[in-house]
């Protein structure tokens, strides 16, 4: 009496009647660079990486930059930055709560509330499992908290907002340094510098007890040829003039 094969899955009658042809090359997956090591990833738990990715929603009216710190397949840290859609900021708040503690496979198959965040998660998953990460060649990887370090001392996203028309030209609204308050123009009405207020610094000053007007002035800075002695002959408020 022939012994019945006990497999956890079914095979067709045609396959059952085939003879065995042994596999010659069986060297496993290509090794990936992971946190200063070469790893043959076979399970989700084999993946460790810190990296960034960008996603967009279906109507492409907003975008998300997602940063994940993954250790042994589990998301230990998540930074969610969004732009262009007011509802997306609220979705980001939920995603930042949802993501930590999930494996990258769980996160890939979780509704992260917003199309752009879901797309960013998809793009990150591909980067991470292919070994293309910021921490690929950093021994031991990056510590939990690397996402906050990316934001800088003020713990604020770096945002650039510029507007321009053919008729009236360009307006600087927001730079990495902060909220643009004035633009400096030369004798040809060309931009040669700008003034800004670091909103993060201003808020920190106020939290420490400084009066708002004093904090506002102290958090100001300039860039380029902003002073009259540097060629500035006119200053405009980019939101009003």
Short mmCIF file of N, CA and C in Angstrom, two decimals, residues 161-162 171-185 191-199 216-228 232 234-239 241:
data_model
loop_
_atom_site.label_atom_id
_atom_site.label_comp_id
_atom_site.label_asym_id
_atom_site.label_seq_id
_atom_site.Cartn_x
_atom_site.Cartn_y
_atom_site.Cartn_z
N UNK A 161 7.76 77.65 0.48
CA UNK A 161 6.53 78.07 -0.20
C UNK A 161 6.81 79.33 -1.00
N UNK A 162 6.76 79.22 -2.31
CA UNK A 162 7.03 80.34 -3.20
C UNK A 162 5.87 80.52 -4.18
N UNK A 171 7.14 85.89 -5.22
CA UNK A 171 6.96 86.23 -3.82
C UNK A 171 7.49 85.06 -2.97
N UNK A 172 8.42 85.38 -2.07
CA UNK A 172 8.93 84.38 -1.13
C UNK A 172 8.01 84.38 0.10
N UNK A 173 7.42 83.25 0.41
CA UNK A 173 6.48 83.16 1.53
C UNK A 173 7.05 82.39 2.72
N UNK A 174 7.73 81.31 2.45
CA UNK A 174 8.31 80.50 3.52
C UNK A 174 9.59 79.86 3.04
N UNK A 175 10.64 79.99 3.84
CA UNK A 175 11.93 79.36 3.56
C UNK A 175 12.25 78.37 4.68
N UNK A 176 13.31 77.60 4.50
CA UNK A 176 13.75 76.70 5.56
C UNK A 176 13.95 77.46 6.86
N UNK A 177 14.48 78.68 6.77
CA UNK A 177 14.75 79.45 7.98
C UNK A 177 13.47 79.87 8.69
N UNK A 178 12.39 80.04 7.96
CA UNK A 178 11.14 80.44 8.60
C UNK A 178 10.21 81.22 7.69
N UNK A 179 9.29 81.92 8.31
CA UNK A 179 8.24 82.71 7.66
C UNK A 179 8.86 83.99 7.10
N UNK A 180 8.73 84.20 5.80
CA UNK A 180 9.33 85.38 5.17
C UNK A 180 8.45 86.61 5.42
N UNK A 181 9.05 87.64 6.00
CA UNK A 181 8.31 88.86 6.34
C UNK A 181 8.52 89.97 5.31
N UNK A 182 9.74 90.08 4.79
CA UNK A 182 10.03 91.12 3.81
C UNK A 182 11.02 90.62 2.77
N UNK A 183 10.87 91.12 1.56
CA UNK A 183 11.83 90.84 0.49
C UNK A 183 12.57 92.13 0.16
N UNK A 184 13.86 92.02 -0.08
CA UNK A 184 14.68 93.18 -0.44
C UNK A 184 14.86 93.22 -1.96
N UNK A 185 14.60 94.39 -2.56
CA UNK A 185 14.76 94.57 -4.00
C UNK A 185 15.85 95.60 -4.27
N UNK A 191 15.01 90.67 -6.78
CA UNK A 191 15.18 90.18 -5.41
C UNK A 191 16.66 89.97 -5.12
N UNK A 192 17.11 90.54 -3.99
CA UNK A 192 18.52 90.33 -3.61
C UNK A 192 18.65 89.82 -2.16
N UNK A 193 17.53 89.68 -1.46
CA UNK A 193 17.59 89.19 -0.09
C UNK A 193 16.21 89.11 0.52
N UNK A 194 16.14 88.59 1.73
CA UNK A 194 14.85 88.52 2.42
C UNK A 194 15.04 88.49 3.92
N UNK A 195 13.98 88.85 4.61
CA UNK A 195 13.92 88.80 6.07
C UNK A 195 12.95 87.69 6.47
N UNK A 196 13.24 87.02 7.57
CA UNK A 196 12.38 85.91 8.00
C UNK A 196 12.25 85.91 9.52
N UNK A 197 11.22 85.20 9.99
CA UNK A 197 11.04 84.96 11.42
C UNK A 197 11.03 83.45 11.62
N UNK A 198 11.90 82.97 12.48
CA UNK A 198 11.91 81.55 12.83
C UNK A 198 10.79 81.30 13.83
N UNK A 199 9.69 80.72 13.35
CA UNK A 199 8.52 80.53 14.21
C UNK A 199 8.81 79.58 15.36
N UNK A 216 9.34 88.03 18.87
CA UNK A 216 9.22 88.20 17.41
C UNK A 216 10.48 88.86 16.85
N UNK A 217 10.93 89.92 17.49
CA UNK A 217 12.11 90.64 17.02
C UNK A 217 13.37 89.79 17.17
N UNK A 218 13.47 89.07 18.27
CA UNK A 218 14.67 88.26 18.54
C UNK A 218 14.78 87.08 17.57
N UNK A 219 13.63 86.58 17.09
CA UNK A 219 13.63 85.42 16.20
C UNK A 219 13.80 85.79 14.73
N UNK A 220 13.98 87.10 14.45
CA UNK A 220 14.16 87.55 13.07
C UNK A 220 15.58 87.30 12.58
N UNK A 221 15.70 87.16 11.28
CA UNK A 221 17.01 87.05 10.64
C UNK A 221 16.91 87.48 9.19
N UNK A 222 18.03 87.63 8.53
CA UNK A 222 18.03 88.02 7.11
C UNK A 222 18.96 87.12 6.32
N UNK A 223 18.75 87.11 5.03
CA UNK A 223 19.59 86.32 4.13
C UNK A 223 19.84 87.13 2.87
N UNK A 224 21.05 87.01 2.34
CA UNK A 224 21.39 87.71 1.10
C UNK A 224 21.79 89.16 1.36
N UNK A 225 21.63 90.00 0.35
CA UNK A 225 21.99 91.42 0.44
C UNK A 225 20.76 92.20 0.89
N UNK A 226 20.50 92.15 2.18
CA UNK A 226 19.25 92.71 2.69
C UNK A 226 19.38 94.18 3.10
N UNK A 227 20.56 94.59 3.52
CA UNK A 227 20.74 95.95 4.06
C UNK A 227 20.92 96.98 2.93
N UNK A 228 20.57 98.25 3.21
CA UNK A 228 20.73 99.31 2.20
C UNK A 228 22.17 99.42 1.71
N UNK A 232 20.15 97.15 -1.26
CA UNK A 232 18.69 97.10 -1.15
C UNK A 232 18.12 98.51 -1.15
N UNK A 234 14.55 98.88 -1.76
CA UNK A 234 13.11 98.77 -1.54
C UNK A 234 12.81 97.46 -0.81
N UNK A 235 11.85 97.53 0.11
CA UNK A 235 11.42 96.34 0.85
C UNK A 235 9.92 96.14 0.65
N UNK A 236 9.50 94.91 0.41
CA UNK A 236 8.07 94.64 0.22
C UNK A 236 7.64 93.49 1.12
N UNK A 237 6.40 93.53 1.55
CA UNK A 237 5.76 92.43 2.27
C UNK A 237 5.22 91.48 1.19
N UNK A 238 5.74 90.26 1.09
CA UNK A 238 5.33 89.37 -0.01
C UNK A 238 3.86 88.97 0.02
N UNK A 239 3.21 89.17 1.13
CA UNK A 239 1.79 88.81 1.25
C UNK A 239 0.86 89.98 1.01
N UNK A 241 2.11 93.21 -0.81
CA UNK A 241 2.52 94.13 -1.87
C UNK A 241 2.92 93.40 -3.15
#
